[in-house]
Amino acid sequence: MDTELILKVYPYFLQAAVVTIELSILTILLGLVCGALGAAARLSRLAGIRFLGAAYVSFFRGTPALIQLFLLYFGGPQIGIQLDAFQAGVIGLGINIGAYMTETMRGAIIAIDRGQGEAARTLGLSRMQAFRNVVLPQALRLMIRPLGVNINAQIKGTALVSAISVVELTYTAQRYIGSTYKPFEMFLLAGVLYLVIITTVGKGVAYLDRKVRLP
Amino acid sequence: MTQHFVEIRHAQKSYGTLEVLKDISLDVERGQIVAIIGPSGSGKSTLLRAINDLDPLTGGEVWLDGVQVNKTLPHRQYEKHINEMRQQIGMVFQHFNLFPHLTVRENVTMAPKLLKKISDKEANALAEEQLDHVGMLERIDYYPAQLSGGQKQRVAIARALAMKPKLMLFDEATSALDPELVEEVNLVMKQLAQEHMTMIIVTHEMDFAASVCDRVIFMDKGVVVEEGPPEQVFKTPTQERTRNFLRKHLEGAK
């Protein structure tokens, strides 16, 4: 193994890792917003809205994220959507992971015992008050770990944007292979950096979960 | 207008073709304590849950203190109306339904704080008063998961009482409790009875019904089969179905 080469290129990989982290943060934030809206739609009392939520989930979970990304980045200009690669990456992957987060959030909300909402309504709380003060605080605790799974998948999923030339970790590894012909070292280095990011985030999620856990 | 404190008129409830309440009419006077007994599936819980519109009736009316609980209104107005009505009707559930993410104190103060806009200080005083009433003051800063079943149910009663309801509904409040924990909850309910709280109690405990209630209603298959003072219904039931139920129940108790 060429350790000298690794030491020489790793600062560039660190820079690329920063891009991966930025992509992760932005896609996850967008995903959380889409997930919350999606879950609200899926649980709406209006059938039309429920249908929209279900359609969103089935389209984005039922097609490859790579196709969605290509559709947006390469196909977008044809219908007047001009985005640079980074923007397309954030929007495409954010909306994609939002579909998974929709199901995670919805699952946590419907897992809360019906009696909780009933008890709140019985005291005179409105539907919204009951949701905000009784159901949601419990559902949020329940969704931390499964959202952590979505987030884990999403961090790894940012590698897809290398296919539309965003200079993040995977793309950087491929580029250095072109000039060094050392795929083992380059992919290993990228892999280690992914591992560091994912392990750190995983520990953060576990900490948060412990912190808000009920006695 | 109605003459009675609680009035149920021609209550009817169907799920599709299954009719679970068949034209039930019932009055309860202010300060009265009424027990509803009957086999499971008789519709007694459904009837209780119709009183605060948790399980809306498909026909008939429910009145409380001269106001119709389940009146027909446009959606938004109805929501507002029913939330106001429910503030006057306390309910205690078989499975307590305490809010596990809130302390005992917060369980009691949440609704008054949200709905009556009282200050933190007033809310704390209210929580202390209500919890003292049910003998749970010492556990005020515990979480529900740290309490026994009997303690949970006492807190649930305090939570309902904190809204100062006119009427209390008990839906098999002691059915989920270990036998040795039943008495502490019964004591709290007896105390409420002495304070002349109007109560409608769905129960499987005939002894308790006999000792506390002014009137016992026996339901079966969606109808009121028999009603009267506890001595009469328990000792000299006039209906065959009542006799069968009581006999089975006594055998079950042994």
CSV table of C-alpha atoms in Angstrom, one decimal:
chain,number,residue,atom,x,y,z
A,1,MET,CA,0.0,0.0,0.0
A,2,ASP,CA,1.3,3.4,-1.0
A,3,THR,CA,1.1,5.3,2.3
A,4,GLU,CA,3.2,8.1,1.0
A,5,LEU,CA,0.6,8.8,-1.7
A,6,ILE,CA,-2.2,8.7,0.9
A,7,LEU,CA,-0.4,11.3,3.0
A,8,LYS,CA,0.1,13.5,0.0
A,9,VAL,CA,-3.5,13.5,-1.2
A,10,TYR,CA,-5.5,13.3,2.0
A,11,PRO,CA,-5.8,17.1,2.5
A,12,TYR,CA,-7.7,17.1,-0.8
A,13,PHE,CA,-9.9,14.3,0.4
A,14,LEU,CA,-10.6,16.3,3.5
A,15,GLN,CA,-11.8,19.2,1.5
A,16,ALA,CA,-14.0,16.8,-0.5
A,17,ALA,CA,-15.3,15.4,2.8
A,18,VAL,CA,-16.4,18.9,3.7
A,19,VAL,CA,-18.5,19.0,0.5
A,20,THR,CA,-19.9,15.6,1.4
A,21,ILE,CA,-20.8,16.9,4.9
A,22,GLU,CA,-22.4,20.0,3.4
A,23,LEU,CA,-24.4,17.9,1.0
A,24,SER,CA,-25.5,15.6,3.8
A,25,ILE,CA,-26.6,18.5,6.0
A,26,LEU,CA,-28.5,20.3,3.3
A,27,THR,CA,-30.2,17.1,1.9
A,28,ILE,CA,-31.1,15.9,5.4
A,29,LEU,CA,-32.6,19.3,6.3
A,30,LEU,CA,-34.6,19.4,3.1
A,31,GLY,CA,-35.5,15.7,3.7
A,32,LEU,CA,-36.8,16.5,7.2
A,33,VAL,CA,-39.0,19.3,5.8
A,34,CYS,CA,-40.3,17.1,3.0
A,35,GLY,CA,-40.8,14.3,5.4
A,36,ALA,CA,-42.8,16.4,7.8
A,37,LEU,CA,-45.0,17.7,5.0
A,38,GLY,CA,-45.3,14.2,3.5
A,39,ALA,CA,-46.3,12.7,6.9
A,40,ALA,CA,-48.8,15.5,7.4
A,41,ALA,CA,-50.3,14.8,4.0
A,42,ARG,CA,-50.4,11.1,4.5
A,43,LEU,CA,-52.3,11.6,7.8
A,44,SER,CA,-54.6,14.3,6.5
A,45,ARG,CA,-58.3,14.0,6.9
A,46,LEU,CA,-58.7,15.0,3.3
A,47,ALA,CA,-58.5,12.1,0.8
A,48,GLY,CA,-57.1,14.3,-2.0
A,49,ILE,CA,-54.1,15.4,0.2
A,50,ARG,CA,-53.6,11.8,1.4
A,51,PHE,CA,-53.4,10.7,-2.2
A,52,LEU,CA,-50.7,13.4,-3.0
A,53,GLY,CA,-48.7,12.2,0.0
A,54,ALA,CA,-48.9,8.6,-1.1
A,55,ALA,CA,-48.0,9.5,-4.7
A,56,TYR,CA,-44.9,11.4,-3.5
A,57,VAL,CA,-43.8,8.4,-1.4
A,58,SER,CA,-44.4,5.8,-4.1
A,59,PHE,CA,-42.7,7.7,-6.8
A,60,PHE,CA,-39.5,8.6,-4.9
A,61,ARG,CA,-39.2,5.2,-3.2
A,62,GLY,CA,-40.2,3.3,-6.3
A,63,THR,CA,-37.5,4.7,-8.7
A,64,PRO,CA,-33.7,4.8,-8.3
A,65,ALA,CA,-32.3,7.9,-6.7
A,66,LEU,CA,-29.8,8.1,-9.5
A,67,ILE,CA,-32.6,8.3,-12.1
A,68,GLN,CA,-34.3,11.0,-10.1
A,69,LEU,CA,-31.0,12.9,-10.0
A,70,PHE,CA,-30.4,12.5,-13.8
A,71,LEU,CA,-34.0,13.5,-14.5
A,72,LEU,CA,-33.5,16.7,-12.5
A,73,TYR,CA,-30.0,17.6,-13.7
A,74,PHE,CA,-30.0,16.5,-17.3
A,75,GLY,CA,-33.7,16.5,-18.0
A,76,GLY,CA,-34.5,19.7,-16.0
A,77,PRO,CA,-33.1,22.2,-18.6
A,78,GLN,CA,-35.5,20.7,-21.2
A,79,ILE,CA,-38.5,21.9,-19.0
A,80,GLY,CA,-36.8,25.1,-17.9
A,81,ILE,CA,-35.2,24.0,-14.7
A,82,GLN,CA,-31.6,25.2,-14.7
A,83,LEU,CA,-29.6,24.0,-11.7
A,84,ASP,CA,-25.9,23.6,-11.1
A,85,ALA,CA,-24.7,20.2,-10.1
A,86,PHE,CA,-24.5,20.9,-6.4
A,87,GLN,CA,-28.0,22.4,-6.3
A,88,ALA,CA,-29.5,19.6,-8.3
A,89,GLY,CA,-27.8,17.2,-5.9
A,90,VAL,CA,-29.2,18.8,-2.8
A,91,ILE,CA,-32.7,19.1,-4.2
A,92,GLY,CA,-32.8,15.7,-5.9
A,93,LEU,CA,-31.5,13.8,-3.0
A,94,GLY,CA,-33.3,15.9,-0.4
A,95,ILE,CA,-36.7,15.2,-2.0
A,96,ASN,CA,-35.7,11.6,-2.3
A,97,ILE,CA,-34.8,11.0,1.3
A,98,GLY,CA,-37.9,13.0,2.3
A,99,ALA,CA,-40.0,10.2,0.9
A,100,TYR,CA,-38.3,7.7,3.2
A,101,MET,CA,-38.6,10.2,6.1
A,102,THR,CA,-42.3,10.6,5.4
A,103,GLU,CA,-42.8,7.0,6.2
A,104,THR,CA,-40.6,7.1,9.2
A,105,MET,CA,-42.4,10.0,10.7
A,106,ARG,CA,-45.9,8.7,9.8
A,107,GLY,CA,-45.0,5.4,11.4
A,108,ALA,CA,-43.9,7.0,14.6
A,109,ILE,CA,-47.1,9.1,14.8
A,110,ILE,CA,-49.5,6.3,14.2
A,111,ALA,CA,-47.5,4.1,16.7
A,112,ILE,CA,-48.7,6.4,19.6
A,113,ASP,CA,-51.5,4.8,21.4
A,114,ARG,CA,-54.9,6.0,20.4
A,115,GLY,CA,-55.8,6.5,24.0
A,116,GLN,CA,-53.3,9.4,24.3
A,117,GLY,CA,-55.1,11.5,21.8
A,118,GLU,CA,-58.5,10.5,23.2
A,119,ALA,CA,-57.4,11.5,26.8
A,120,ALA,CA,-56.3,14.8,25.5
A,121,ARG,CA,-59.5,15.4,23.5
A,122,THR,CA,-61.5,14.4,26.5
A,123,LEU,CA,-59.9,17.1,28.6
A,124,GLY,CA,-61.2,19.6,25.9
A,125,LEU,CA,-58.1,20.1,23.8
A,126,SER,CA,-58.6,20.7,20.1
A,127,ARG,CA,-57.3,18.3,17.6
A,128,MET,CA,-54.3,20.5,17.0
A,129,GLN,CA,-53.6,21.1,20.7
A,130,ALA,CA,-53.8,17.3,21.3
A,131,PHE,CA,-51.4,16.6,18.5
A,132,ARG,CA,-48.9,19.3,19.4
A,133,ASN,CA,-48.8,18.7,23.2
A,134,VAL,CA,-49.5,15.0,23.5
A,135,VAL,CA,-49.0,13.0,20.3
A,136,LEU,CA,-46.0,14.8,18.7
A,137,PRO,CA,-43.7,15.0,21.7
A,138,GLN,CA,-44.0,11.2,22.1
A,139,ALA,CA,-43.7,10.5,18.4
A,140,LEU,CA,-40.6,12.7,18.1
A,141,ARG,CA,-38.9,10.5,20.7
A,142,LEU,CA,-39.9,7.5,18.8
A,143,MET,CA,-38.6,8.7,15.4
A,144,ILE,CA,-35.1,9.6,16.4
A,145,ARG,CA,-33.6,6.2,15.8
A,146,PRO,CA,-35.3,5.3,12.6
A,147,LEU,CA,-34.6,8.8,11.3
A,148,GLY,CA,-31.0,8.0,12.2
A,149,VAL,CA,-31.2,5.1,9.8
A,150,ASN,CA,-32.5,7.4,7.0
A,151,ILE,CA,-29.7,9.9,7.8
A,152,ASN,CA,-27.1,7.1,7.6
A,153,ALA,CA,-28.5,6.0,4.2
A,154,GLN,CA,-28.5,9.6,3.0
A,155,ILE,CA,-24.9,10.3,3.9
A,156,LYS,CA,-23.8,7.3,1.9
A,157,GLY,CA,-26.3,8.4,-0.8
A,158,THR,CA,-24.5,11.6,-1.4
A,159,ALA,CA,-21.9,9.5,-3.3
A,160,LEU,CA,-24.5,9.5,-6.1
A,161,VAL,CA,-23.9,13.1,-7.0
A,162,SER,CA,-20.4,12.1,-8.2
A,163,ALA,CA,-22.3,11.0,-11.2
A,164,ILE,CA,-23.2,14.6,-12.0
A,165,SER,CA,-19.6,15.8,-11.2
A,166,VAL,CA,-20.1,17.3,-7.8
A,167,VAL,CA,-16.6,17.3,-6.3
A,168,GLU,CA,-17.3,15.4,-3.2
A,169,LEU,CA,-15.6,12.3,-1.7
A,170,THR,CA,-16.4,9.7,-4.2
A,171,TYR,CA,-15.8,12.0,-7.2
A,172,THR,CA,-12.5,13.0,-5.7
A,173,ALA,CA,-11.4,9.4,-5.2
A,174,GLN,CA,-12.2,8.7,-8.8
A,175,ARG,CA,-10.4,11.7,-10.0
A,176,TYR,CA,-7.2,10.8,-8.2
A,177,ILE,CA,-7.4,7.3,-9.5
A,178,GLY,CA,-7.2,8.8,-13.0
A,179,SER,CA,-3.9,10.4,-12.2
A,180,THR,CA,-2.4,7.9,-9.8
A,181,TYR,CA,-3.7,4.5,-10.9
A,182,LYS,CA,-4.1,3.5,-7.3
A,183,PRO,CA,-7.8,2.6,-6.8
A,184,PHE,CA,-7.2,0.6,-3.7
A,185,GLU,CA,-5.6,3.5,-1.7
A,186,MET,CA,-8.0,6.1,-3.1
A,187,PHE,CA,-11.2,4.2,-2.4
A,188,LEU,CA,-9.9,3.1,1.0
A,189,LEU,CA,-9.2,6.7,2.0
A,190,ALA,CA,-12.6,7.8,0.8
A,191,GLY,CA,-14.2,4.9,2.7
A,192,VAL,CA,-12.4,5.7,5.9
A,193,LEU,CA,-13.6,9.3,5.7
A,194,TYR,CA,-17.2,8.2,5.1
A,195,LEU,CA,-16.9,5.9,8.1
A,196,VAL,CA,-15.7,8.7,10.3
A,197,ILE,CA,-18.6,10.9,9.3
A,198,ILE,CA,-21.2,8.2,9.7
A,199,THR,CA,-19.9,6.9,13.0
A,200,THR,CA,-19.9,10.4,14.4
A,201,VAL,CA,-23.4,11.1,13.3
A,202,GLY,CA,-24.5,7.7,14.6
A,203,LYS,CA,-23.1,8.5,18.0
A,204,GLY,CA,-24.9,11.9,17.9
A,205,VAL,CA,-28.2,10.2,17.2
A,206,ALA,CA,-27.7,7.6,19.9
A,207,TYR,CA,-26.8,10.4,22.4
A,208,LEU,CA,-29.9,12.4,21.4
A,209,ASP,CA,-32.1,9.3,21.8
A,210,ARG,CA,-30.7,8.6,25.3
A,211,LYS,CA,-31.1,12.2,26.3
A,212,VAL,CA,-34.8,12.5,25.6
A,213,ARG,CA,-35.7,9.0,26.7
A,214,LEU,CA,-38.5,8.8,29.2
A,215,PRO,CA,-38.0,7.2,32.6
B,1,MET,CA,-84.8,22.6,27.3
B,2,THR,CA,-84.5,19.5,29.5
B,3,GLN,CA,-85.4,18.8,33.0
B,4,HIS,CA,-82.7,16.4,33.9
B,5,PHE,CA,-79.0,17.1,34.5
B,6,VAL,CA,-77.9,14.5,32.0
B,7,GLU,CA,-80.3,13.3,29.5
B,8,ILE,CA,-79.8,10.7,26.8
B,9,ARG,CA,-82.6,10.5,24.3
B,10,HIS,CA,-83.1,7.7,21.9
B,11,ALA,CA,-79.4,7.0,21.6
B,12,GLN,CA,-78.6,4.8,18.6
B,13,LYS,CA,-75.3,3.7,17.3
B,14,SER,CA,-74.4,1.4,14.4
B,15,TYR,CA,-71.2,0.3,12.8
B,16,GLY,CA,-72.4,-0.6,9.3
B,17,THR,CA,-75.2,-3.1,9.8
B,18,LEU,CA,-74.2,-3.9,13.4
B,19,GLU,CA,-76.3,-2.0,15.8
B,20,VAL,CA,-74.6,-1.6,19.2
B,21,LEU,CA,-77.0,0.9,20.8
B,22,LYS,CA,-80.7,0.5,20.2
B,23,ASP,CA,-82.8,3.4,21.2
B,24,ILE,CA,-81.5,4.0,24.7
B,25,SER,CA,-83.0,6.8,26.8
B,26,LEU,CA,-81.6,7.6,30.2
B,27,ASP,CA,-81.6,10.4,32.8
B,28,VAL,CA,-79.2,11.2,35.5
B,29,GLU,CA,-79.8,13.9,38.1
B,30,ARG,CA,-77.3,16.3,39.6
B,31,GLY,CA,-75.2,14.6,42.2
B,32,GLN,CA,-76.4,11.1,41.3
B,33,ILE,CA,-74.1,8.2,40.9
B,34,VAL,CA,-75.1,5.7,38.3
B,35,ALA,CA,-73.5,2.4,37.5
B,36,ILE,CA,-73.8,0.7,34.1
B,37,ILE,CA,-73.2,-3.0,34.2
B,38,GLY,CA,-73.6,-5.8,31.6
B,39,PRO,CA,-71.7,-8.4,29.7
B,40,SER,CA,-68.9,-7.3,27.4
B,41,GLY,CA,-70.2,-6.3,24.0
B,42,SER,CA,-73.4,-5.0,25.6
B,43,GLY,CA,-72.7,-1.5,24.5
B,44,LYS,CA,-72.1,0.0,27.9
B,45,SER,CA,-68.7,1.6,27.1
B,46,THR,CA,-70.0,2.8,23.8
B,47,LEU,CA,-72.8,4.5,25.6
B,48,LEU,CA,-70.4,6.1,28.0
B,49,ARG,CA,-68.1,7.3,25.3
B,50,ALA,CA,-71.1,8.8,23.4
B,51,ILE,CA,-71.8,11.1,26.3
B,52,ASN,CA,-68.7,13.2,25.6
B,53,ASP,CA,-68.9,12.3,21.9
B,54,LEU,CA,-65.7,10.3,21.8
B,55,ASP,CA,-67.8,7.7,20.0
B,56,PRO,CA,-70.4,9.8,18.2
B,57,LEU,CA,-73.9,8.5,18.1
B,58,THR,CA,-75.5,7.7,14.8
B,59,GLY,CA,-78.9,8.8,16.2
B,60,GLY,CA,-80.3,10.5,19.3
B,61,GLU,CA,-79.3,13.3,21.6
B,62,VAL,CA,-77.1,13.8,24.7
B,63,TRP,CA,-77.8,16.7,26.9
B,64,LEU,CA,-75.8,18.1,29.8
B,65,ASP,CA,-77.2,20.7,32.1
B,66,GLY,CA,-79.6,22.1,29.5
B,67,VAL,CA,-77.1,22.1,26.6
B,68,GLN,CA,-77.1,19.5,23.8
B,69,VAL,CA,-73.6,17.9,23.7
B,70,ASN,CA,-73.9,16.4,20.2
B,71,LYS,CA,-75.7,19.1,18.4
B,72,THR,CA,-75.5,19.5,14.7
B,73,LEU,CA,-73.1,22.3,13.7
B,74,PRO,CA,-70.7,23.1,10.9
B,75,HIS,CA,-67.4,21.4,11.4
B,76,ARG,CA,-65.4,24.3,12.9
B,77,GLN,CA,-68.2,25.5,15.2
B,78,TYR,CA,-68.8,21.9,16.3
B,79,GLU,CA,-65.1,21.5,17.2
B,80,LYS,CA,-65.3,24.6,19.4
B,81,HIS,CA,-68.6,23.6,21.0
B,82,ILE,CA,-67.5,20.0,21.7
B,83,ASN,CA,-64.2,21.2,23.2
B,84,GLU,CA,-66.1,23.4,25.6
B,85,MET,CA,-68.5,20.6,26.5
B,86,ARG,CA,-65.7,18.2,27.1
B,87,GLN,CA,-64.1,20.6,29.6
B,88,GLN,CA,-67.2,20.0,31.7
B,89,ILE,CA,-67.1,16.2,31.4
B,90,GLY,CA,-64.2,14.4,33.1
B,91,MET,CA,-63.3,11.0,31.9
B,92,VAL,CA,-61.3,8.2,33.4
B,93,PHE,CA,-60.1,5.3,31.2
B,94,GLN,CA,-59.5,1.6,31.9
B,95,HIS,CA,-55.8,2.0,30.8
B,96,PHE,CA,-55.3,5.4,32.5
B,97,ASN,CA,-53.9,7.1,29.4
B,98,LEU,CA,-51.6,9.3,31.4
B,99,PHE,CA,-49.2,11.3,29.2
B,100,PRO,CA,-45.9,9.4,29.7
B,101,HIS,CA,-43.7,12.3,28.6
B,102,LEU,CA,-45.1,14.6,31.3
B,103,THR,CA,-44.6,14.5,35.0
B,104,VAL,CA,-47.6,13.9,37.3
B,105,ARG,CA,-47.7,17.6,37.9
B,106,GLU,CA,-47.7,18.4,34.2
B,107,ASN,CA,-50.3,15.7,33.5
B,108,VAL,CA,-52.6,17.6,35.8
B,109,THR,CA,-51.8,21.2,34.7
B,110,MET,CA,-51.5,20.8,31.0
B,111,ALA,CA,-55.2,21.1,30.1
B,112,PRO,CA,-56.0,23.9,32.6
B,113,LYS,CA,-52.9,25.9,31.4
B,114,LEU,CA,-53.8,25.5,27.7
B,115,LEU,CA,-57.5,26.0,28.0
B,116,LYS,CA,-58.0,28.3,31.0
B,117,LYS,CA,-54.9,30.3,30.6
B,118,ILE,CA,-54.0,30.2,34.2
B,119,SER,CA,-50.5,31.2,35.4
B,120,ASP,CA,-47.8,28.8,36.4
B,121,LYS,CA,-48.4,29.6,40.0
B,122,GLU,CA,-52.1,29.0,39.9
B,123,ALA,CA,-51.4,25.8,37.9
B,124,ASN,CA,-49.0,24.5,40.6
B,125,ALA,CA,-51.5,25.3,43.3
B,126,LEU,CA,-54.2,23.5,41.4
B,127,ALA,CA,-52.0,20.5,40.8
B,128,GLU,CA,-51.1,20.3,44.5
B,129,GLU,CA,-54.7,20.6,45.5
B,130,GLN,CA,-55.9,18.0,43.1
B,131,LEU,CA,-53.1,15.5,43.8
B,132,ASP,CA,-53.5,15.9,47.6
B,133,HIS,CA,-57.2,15.1,47.1
B,134,VAL,CA,-56.3,11.7,45.6
B,135,GLY,CA,-53.4,11.1,48.0
B,136,MET,CA,-50.7,11.5,45.3
B,137,LEU,CA,-49.0,14.8,46.3
B,138,GLU,CA,-45.8,13.0,47.2
B,139,ARG,CA,-45.4,11.7,43.7
B,140,ILE,CA,-46.0,15.1,42.0
B,141,ASP,CA,-42.6,15.2,40.2
B,142,TYR,CA,-42.6,11.5,39.2
B,143,TYR,CA,-43.3,10.3,35.7
B,144,PRO,CA,-46.2,8.0,35.1
B,145,ALA,CA,-43.9,5.0,34.4
B,146,GLN,CA,-42.6,5.3,37.9
B,147,LEU,CA,-46.1,4.7,39.4
B,148,SER,CA,-48.1,1.6,40.2
B,149,GLY,CA,-51.4,1.1,38.3
B,150,GLY,CA,-53.5,2.3,41.3
B,151,GLN,CA,-51.4,5.4,41.6
B,152,LYS,CA,-51.6,6.1,37.8
B,153,GLN,CA,-55.4,5.9,38.0
B,154,ARG,CA,-55.5,8.2,41.0
B,155,VAL,CA,-53.4,10.7,39.0
B,156,ALA,CA,-55.7,10.3,36.0
B,157,ILE,CA,-58.7,11.1,38.2
B,158,ALA,CA,-56.8,14.2,39.5
B,159,ARG,CA,-56.1,15.2,35.9
B,160,ALA,CA,-59.8,15.0,35.1
B,161,LEU,CA,-60.9,16.9,38.2
B,162,ALA,CA,-58.4,19.7,37.6
B,163,MET,CA,-60.7,20.9,34.8
B,164,LYS,CA,-63.5,21.2,37.4
B,165,PRO,CA,-66.0,19.1,35.5
B,166,LYS,CA,-69.7,18.9,36.2
B,167,LEU,CA,-69.8,15.2,35.4
B,168,MET,CA,-67.3,12.4,35.7
B,169,LEU,CA,-67.4,9.3,33.5
B,170,PHE,CA,-65.5,6.2,34.5
B,171,ASP,CA,-64.9,3.6,31.9
B,172,GLU,CA,-63.9,0.4,33.8
B,173,ALA,CA,-61.5,2.4,35.9
B,174,THR,CA,-60.4,-0.5,38.0
B,175,SER,CA,-60.5,-3.4,35.4
B,176,ALA,CA,-56.9,-3.2,34.5
B,177,LEU,CA,-55.6,-3.1,38.0
B,178,ASP,CA,-54.1,-5.8,40.1
B,179,PRO,CA,-56.7,-6.9,42.7
B,180,GLU,CA,-54.8,-5.4,45.6
B,181,LEU,CA,-54.7,-2.0,43.9
B,182,VAL,CA,-58.4,-1.7,43.2
B,183,GLU,CA,-59.4,-0.5,46.7
B,184,GLU,CA,-57.3,2.7,46.6
B,185,VAL,CA,-59.0,3.8,43.4
B,186,ASN,CA,-62.4,2.8,44.8
B,187,LEU,CA,-61.7,4.9,47.9
B,188,VAL,CA,-61.1,8.0,45.7
B,189,MET,CA,-64.3,7.3,43.9
B,190,LYS,CA,-66.2,6.9,47.1
B,191,GLN,CA,-64.8,10.2,48.3
B,192,LEU,CA,-66.0,11.9,45.1
B,193,ALA,CA,-69.4,10.4,45.8
B,194,GLN,CA,-69.5,11.9,49.2
B,195,GLU,CA,-68.7,15.3,47.6
B,196,HIS,CA,-71.8,14.9,45.4
B,197,MET,CA,-69.9,14.7,42.1
B,198,THR,CA,-72.3,13.4,39.4
B,199,MET,CA,-70.8,10.2,38.1
B,200,ILE,CA,-71.6,7.6,35.5
B,201,ILE,CA,-69.6,4.5,36.1
B,202,VAL,CA,-69.2,1.5,33.7
B,203,THR,CA,-68.0,-1.3,36.0
B,204,HIS,CA,-67.6,-5.0,36.5
B,205,GLU,CA,-67.5,-4.6,40.2
B,206,MET,CA,-70.9,-5.4,41.6
B,207,ASP,CA,-69.9,-4.8,45.2
B,208,PHE,CA,-68.6,-1.4,44.5
B,209,ALA,CA,-71.7,-0.5,42.4
B,210,ALA,CA,-73.9,-1.8,45.2
B,211,SER,CA,-72.2,0.2,47.9
B,212,VAL,CA,-71.7,3.6,46.1
B,213,CYS,CA,-74.3,4.0,43.4
B,214,ASP,CA,-77.8,5.4,43.6
B,215,ARG,CA,-78.9,3.5,40.6
B,216,VAL,CA,-77.8,0.5,38.6
B,217,ILE,CA,-78.4,0.1,34.9
B,218,PHE,CA,-78.1,-3.4,33.4
B,219,MET,CA,-77.4,-3.4,29.6
B,220,ASP,CA,-77.3,-6.2,27.2
B,221,LYS,CA,-77.1,-6.3,23.4
B,222,GLY,CA,-77.5,-2.6,23.1
B,223,VAL,CA,-80.6,-2.1,25.2
B,224,VAL,CA,-81.3,-1.2,28.8
B,225,VAL,CA,-82.7,-4.4,30.2
B,226,GLU,CA,-83.3,-3.3,33.7
B,227,GLU,CA,-82.6,-0.4,36.0
B,228,GLY,CA,-83.3,0.6,39.5
B,229,PRO,CA,-81.7,1.0,43.0
B,230,PRO,CA,-78.8,-1.4,43.6
B,231,GLU,CA,-80.7,-3.5,46.2
B,232,GLN,CA,-83.5,-4.1,43.7
B,233,VAL,CA,-81.4,-4.9,40.6
B,234,PHE,CA,-78.9,-7.0,42.5
B,235,LYS,CA,-81.2,-8.8,45.0
B,236,THR,CA,-84.6,-9.0,43.2
B,237,PRO,CA,-83.9,-8.6,39.5
B,238,THR,CA,-87.1,-8.7,37.5
B,239,GLN,CA,-85.6,-9.7,34.2
B,240,GLU,CA,-84.4,-13.2,33.3
B,241,ARG,CA,-81.3,-11.8,31.4
B,242,THR,CA,-80.3,-9.8,34.5
B,243,ARG,CA,-80.6,-12.9,36.7
B,244,ASN,CA,-78.4,-14.9,34.2
B,245,PHE,CA,-75.8,-12.2,34.1
B,246,LEU,CA,-75.6,-11.8,37.9
B,247,ARG,CA,-75.4,-15.6,38.4
B,248,LYS,CA,-72.6,-16.0,35.9
B,249,HIS,CA,-70.8,-13.0,37.4
B,250,LEU,CA,-71.0,-14.4,40.9
B,251,GLU,CA,-69.7,-17.8,39.7
B,252,GLY,CA,-66.9,-16.0,37.9
B,253,ALA,CA,-66.0,-14.1,41.1
B,254,LYS,CA,-65.6,-17.4,42.9
